[in-house]
Short mmCIF file of C-alpha atoms in Angstrom, two decimals:
data_model
loop_
_atom_site.label_atom_id
_atom_site.label_comp_id
_atom_site.label_asym_id
_atom_site.label_seq_id
_atom_site.Cartn_x
_atom_site.Cartn_y
_atom_site.Cartn_z
CA MET A 13 0.00 0.00 0.00
CA MET A 14 1.23 3.50 -0.85
CA SER A 15 2.13 5.65 2.17
CA LYS A 16 1.07 9.23 1.53
CA GLN A 17 3.12 11.98 3.14
CA ASN A 18 2.59 15.67 3.51
CA THR A 19 5.16 17.83 1.72
CA LEU A 20 7.27 19.98 4.03
CA GLY A 21 9.10 23.13 2.99
CA ILE A 22 12.36 23.91 4.79
CA ILE A 23 13.98 27.34 4.83
CA GLY A 24 17.58 26.19 5.24
CA GLY A 25 21.20 27.10 4.64
CA MET A 26 21.61 28.94 7.97
CA SER A 27 24.12 27.28 7.98
CA TRP A 28 24.18 24.51 5.39
CA GLU A 29 26.26 22.51 7.91
CA SER A 30 23.19 22.07 10.11
CA THR A 31 20.71 21.86 7.20
CA GLU A 32 22.63 18.79 6.09
CA SER A 33 21.91 17.29 9.53
CA TYR A 34 18.21 18.15 9.18
CA TYR A 35 18.06 16.37 5.82
CA ARG A 36 19.73 13.23 7.19
CA LEU A 37 17.71 13.12 10.43
CA ILE A 38 14.34 13.67 8.74
CA ASN A 39 15.03 11.00 6.14
CA GLU A 40 16.24 8.58 8.81
CA GLY A 41 13.04 9.25 10.74
CA ILE A 42 10.85 8.50 7.74
CA LYS A 43 12.81 5.33 6.96
CA ASN A 44 12.42 4.18 10.57
CA GLU A 45 8.67 4.75 10.44
CA LEU A 46 7.85 3.50 6.94
CA GLY A 47 10.73 1.13 6.25
CA GLY A 48 12.05 -0.07 2.92
CA LEU A 49 13.18 2.63 0.52
CA HIS A 50 10.92 5.34 1.91
CA SER A 51 12.36 8.84 2.32
CA ALA A 52 11.02 12.28 3.20
CA ASP A 53 8.86 14.43 0.91
CA LEU A 54 10.77 17.72 1.25
CA LEU A 55 11.38 20.95 -0.59
CA ILE A 56 14.41 22.88 0.73
CA HIS A 57 15.21 26.48 -0.08
CA SER A 58 18.84 26.74 0.97
CA VAL A 59 19.68 30.44 1.23
CA ASP A 60 23.08 32.15 1.01
CA PHE A 61 24.08 32.54 4.65
CA GLY A 62 26.85 35.10 3.99
CA PRO A 63 24.64 38.17 3.54
CA ILE A 64 22.18 36.87 6.13
CA ASN A 65 24.92 36.64 8.77
CA GLU A 66 26.08 40.17 7.94
CA ARG A 67 22.56 41.50 8.39
CA GLN A 68 22.20 39.62 11.68
CA GLU A 69 25.34 41.20 13.09
CA GLN A 70 24.26 44.65 11.84
CA GLY A 71 20.77 44.28 13.32
CA GLU A 72 18.99 44.57 9.96
CA TRP A 73 16.12 42.34 11.02
CA SER A 74 13.47 44.02 8.88
CA GLU A 75 15.39 43.12 5.73
CA LEU A 76 15.91 39.60 7.03
CA GLY A 77 12.19 39.28 7.70
CA GLN A 78 11.49 40.16 4.09
CA MET A 79 14.00 37.53 2.95
CA MET A 80 12.43 34.83 5.11
CA ALA A 81 8.93 35.79 3.99
CA SER A 82 10.03 35.60 0.37
CA SER A 83 11.48 32.14 0.93
CA ALA A 84 8.26 30.98 2.57
CA LYS A 85 6.16 32.25 -0.32
CA ARG A 86 8.38 30.49 -2.85
CA LEU A 87 8.01 27.20 -0.98
CA GLU A 88 4.26 27.64 -0.63
CA ALA A 89 3.97 28.35 -4.35
CA ALA A 90 5.87 25.12 -4.99
CA GLY A 91 3.13 23.18 -3.19
CA VAL A 92 4.25 22.45 0.36
CA GLN A 93 1.67 21.83 3.09
CA GLY A 94 3.84 23.10 5.98
CA LEU A 95 6.99 25.05 6.72
CA MET A 96 9.95 25.05 9.05
CA ILE A 97 12.86 27.43 9.59
CA ALA A 98 16.02 25.35 10.05
CA SER A 99 17.64 27.77 12.47
CA ASN A 100 17.04 28.81 16.07
CA THR A 101 18.17 32.42 15.58
CA MET A 102 15.99 32.98 12.53
CA HIS A 103 12.90 32.12 14.57
CA LYS A 104 13.19 35.77 15.58
CA LEU A 105 11.44 36.23 12.21
CA PHE A 106 8.78 33.56 12.79
CA ASN A 107 6.02 36.18 12.80
CA ALA A 108 7.25 37.67 9.51
CA VAL A 109 6.91 34.25 7.91
CA GLN A 110 3.56 33.55 9.54
CA ALA A 111 2.25 36.90 8.28
CA VAL A 112 2.60 35.84 4.62
CA SER A 113 1.43 32.23 4.89
CA ASP A 114 -1.55 30.35 6.28
CA LEU A 115 0.45 27.14 6.36
CA PRO A 116 1.41 25.52 9.67
CA ILE A 117 4.97 26.38 10.74
CA ILE A 118 6.80 23.97 13.05
CA HIS A 119 8.32 26.17 15.76
CA ILE A 120 11.65 24.90 17.07
CA ALA A 121 11.22 26.30 20.59
CA ASP A 122 7.76 24.75 20.97
CA ALA A 123 9.04 21.33 19.90
CA THR A 124 11.96 21.68 22.31
CA THR A 125 9.69 22.73 25.17
CA GLN A 126 7.57 19.64 24.60
CA ALA A 127 10.67 17.43 24.72
CA ILE A 128 11.78 19.03 27.99
CA LYS A 129 8.35 18.65 29.58
CA THR A 130 8.24 15.00 28.52
CA GLN A 131 11.23 14.51 30.82
CA LYS A 132 9.43 16.53 33.53
CA LEU A 133 12.19 19.12 33.83
CA THR A 134 11.53 22.75 34.72
CA THR A 135 14.93 24.46 35.06
CA ILE A 136 16.89 24.60 31.83
CA ALA A 137 20.10 26.11 30.47
CA LEU A 138 20.07 27.75 27.05
CA LEU A 139 23.08 27.97 24.74
CA GLY A 140 22.96 29.61 21.31
CA THR A 141 23.81 32.80 19.51
CA GLN A 142 23.73 36.05 21.45
CA PHE A 143 20.35 36.75 19.84
CA THR A 144 18.84 33.45 20.97
CA MET A 145 20.27 33.56 24.48
CA THR A 146 19.33 37.14 25.30
CA GLN A 147 16.30 38.18 23.26
CA ASP A 148 12.68 37.49 24.10
CA PHE A 149 11.66 35.87 20.79
CA TYR A 150 13.07 32.55 21.99
CA LYS A 151 13.76 32.68 25.72
CA GLN A 152 10.40 34.25 26.58
CA ARG A 153 8.60 31.49 24.67
CA LEU A 154 10.25 28.96 26.99
CA ILE A 155 9.42 31.03 30.07
CA ASP A 156 5.79 31.42 28.96
CA ALA A 157 5.62 27.63 28.74
CA GLY A 158 6.55 27.39 32.42
CA LEU A 159 10.31 26.84 32.24
CA GLU A 160 12.97 28.65 34.26
CA VAL A 161 15.79 29.57 31.86
CA PHE A 162 19.46 30.17 32.67
CA ILE A 163 22.03 31.56 30.23
CA PRO A 164 25.82 31.99 30.59
CA LYS A 165 27.41 35.18 31.88
CA ASP A 166 28.34 38.01 29.48
CA GLU A 167 31.89 36.93 28.63
CA ALA A 168 30.87 33.31 28.18
CA ARG A 169 27.95 34.31 25.94
CA THR A 170 30.34 36.24 23.70
CA GLU A 171 32.59 33.20 23.32
CA VAL A 172 29.70 30.78 22.76
CA HIS A 173 28.49 33.09 19.97
CA ARG A 174 31.97 33.43 18.45
CA ILE A 175 32.50 29.67 18.34
CA ILE A 176 29.17 29.20 16.54
CA LYS A 177 29.79 31.85 13.91
CA SER A 178 33.56 31.51 13.40
CA GLU A 179 33.93 27.75 13.76
CA LEU A 180 30.80 25.60 13.72
CA CYS A 181 29.12 27.39 10.80
CA VAL A 182 32.21 26.75 8.67
CA GLY A 183 32.63 23.12 9.69
CA GLN A 184 35.37 23.54 12.30
CA PHE A 185 34.94 21.38 15.40
CA LYS A 186 37.78 21.98 17.85
CA ASP A 187 38.45 20.01 21.01
CA SER A 188 39.23 23.28 22.80
CA SER A 189 35.79 24.64 21.92
CA ARG A 190 34.10 21.42 22.98
CA GLN A 191 35.87 21.67 26.33
CA TYR A 192 34.80 25.31 26.67
CA TYR A 193 31.17 24.40 26.09
CA GLN A 194 31.50 21.51 28.54
CA GLN A 195 32.78 23.87 31.23
CA ILE A 196 29.86 26.25 30.66
CA ILE A 197 27.36 23.38 30.85
CA ASN A 198 29.00 22.16 34.07
CA ASP A 199 28.78 25.67 35.55
CA LEU A 200 25.09 25.94 34.65
CA ALA A 201 24.42 22.48 36.07
CA GLU A 202 26.00 23.61 39.34
CA GLN A 203 23.58 26.55 39.34
CA GLY A 204 20.69 24.07 39.35
CA CYS A 205 19.95 23.53 35.67
CA GLU A 206 18.39 20.11 35.08
CA GLY A 207 19.05 20.07 31.34
CA VAL A 208 20.64 22.14 28.57
CA ILE A 209 19.17 23.29 25.27
CA LEU A 210 21.62 23.27 22.39
CA GLY A 211 19.79 26.30 21.04
CA CYS A 212 21.74 26.71 17.85
CA THR A 213 21.38 24.09 15.15
CA GLU A 214 25.17 23.77 14.81
CA ILE A 215 25.95 23.07 18.48
CA GLY A 216 24.78 19.48 18.16
CA LEU A 217 27.62 18.95 15.70
CA LEU A 218 30.05 19.67 18.56
CA ILE A 219 28.32 18.58 21.78
CA GLN A 220 26.80 15.16 22.42
CA GLN A 221 25.02 13.75 25.46
CA ALA A 222 28.30 12.14 26.58
CA ASP A 223 29.78 15.65 26.92
CA SER A 224 27.22 16.80 29.48
CA PRO A 225 26.39 15.82 33.08
CA ILE A 226 22.74 16.83 32.51
CA PRO A 227 20.28 15.90 29.72
CA VAL A 228 21.05 17.54 26.38
CA PHE A 229 18.24 18.81 24.16
CA ASP A 230 19.60 18.99 20.62
CA THR A 231 17.21 21.35 18.86
CA THR A 232 18.17 20.09 15.41
CA ALA A 233 17.24 16.51 16.29
CA ILE A 234 14.09 17.62 18.12
CA HIS A 235 12.96 19.86 15.24
CA ALA A 236 13.68 17.09 12.74
CA ALA A 237 11.57 14.64 14.76
CA ALA A 238 8.70 17.15 14.74
CA ALA A 239 9.11 17.37 10.97
CA VAL A 240 8.74 13.60 10.69
CA ASP A 241 5.54 13.76 12.72
CA PHE A 242 4.19 16.43 10.36
CA LEU A 243 5.15 14.49 7.23
CA LEU A 244 3.37 11.38 8.49
CA ALA A 245 0.29 13.13 9.86
CA THR A 246 -1.79 12.02 6.86
CA ASN A 247 -1.10 8.39 7.81
CA GLN A 248 -2.53 8.75 11.30
#
């Protein structure tokens, strides 16, 4: 019997290093569920991250919102039934995408919150870009869902951000950076954090559960699992 899937549109390329992980994880999820030669019904618009990163650092979020909205409209015109933004930071522009589309959009923070609550945790550490760690678009969504959120101190936040942008986004995975992240996670665990959100889609390329004394919530893997659920919703 044919297994009908929804078609999911992914706004990716931010960075392509993590979008590659999304593609693999979603396809592995579909194969695990449907077996055989089944794979995911996806359309990916992989954007050029260079100018996007420059606009992020310059605070040109209005222009970025227009770019994300344009990507969403292109995917919708191509026939997708749902959307996802394959980046934690770019969920700052979730509303800009939602404003131009009536399609369901799988929010990365909501999927992550659900995973945390499944483990019955309430106090969580958040690592990511400076934008994700400090701004309300992401952190407040977690707080509104009933979680207490801790982030690193100023100097540590700066270094966490630098490692993401200067190393992970260009495929560099250094032992020294892994050890730095481990120390930060240990510090946050000592402050009472019961788990840690890897709140940038590249961090999961560097940090694994074995690197942390507390449960790790890899947002890329969590978001990808939510994508699999959406793709298979027509089969349920």
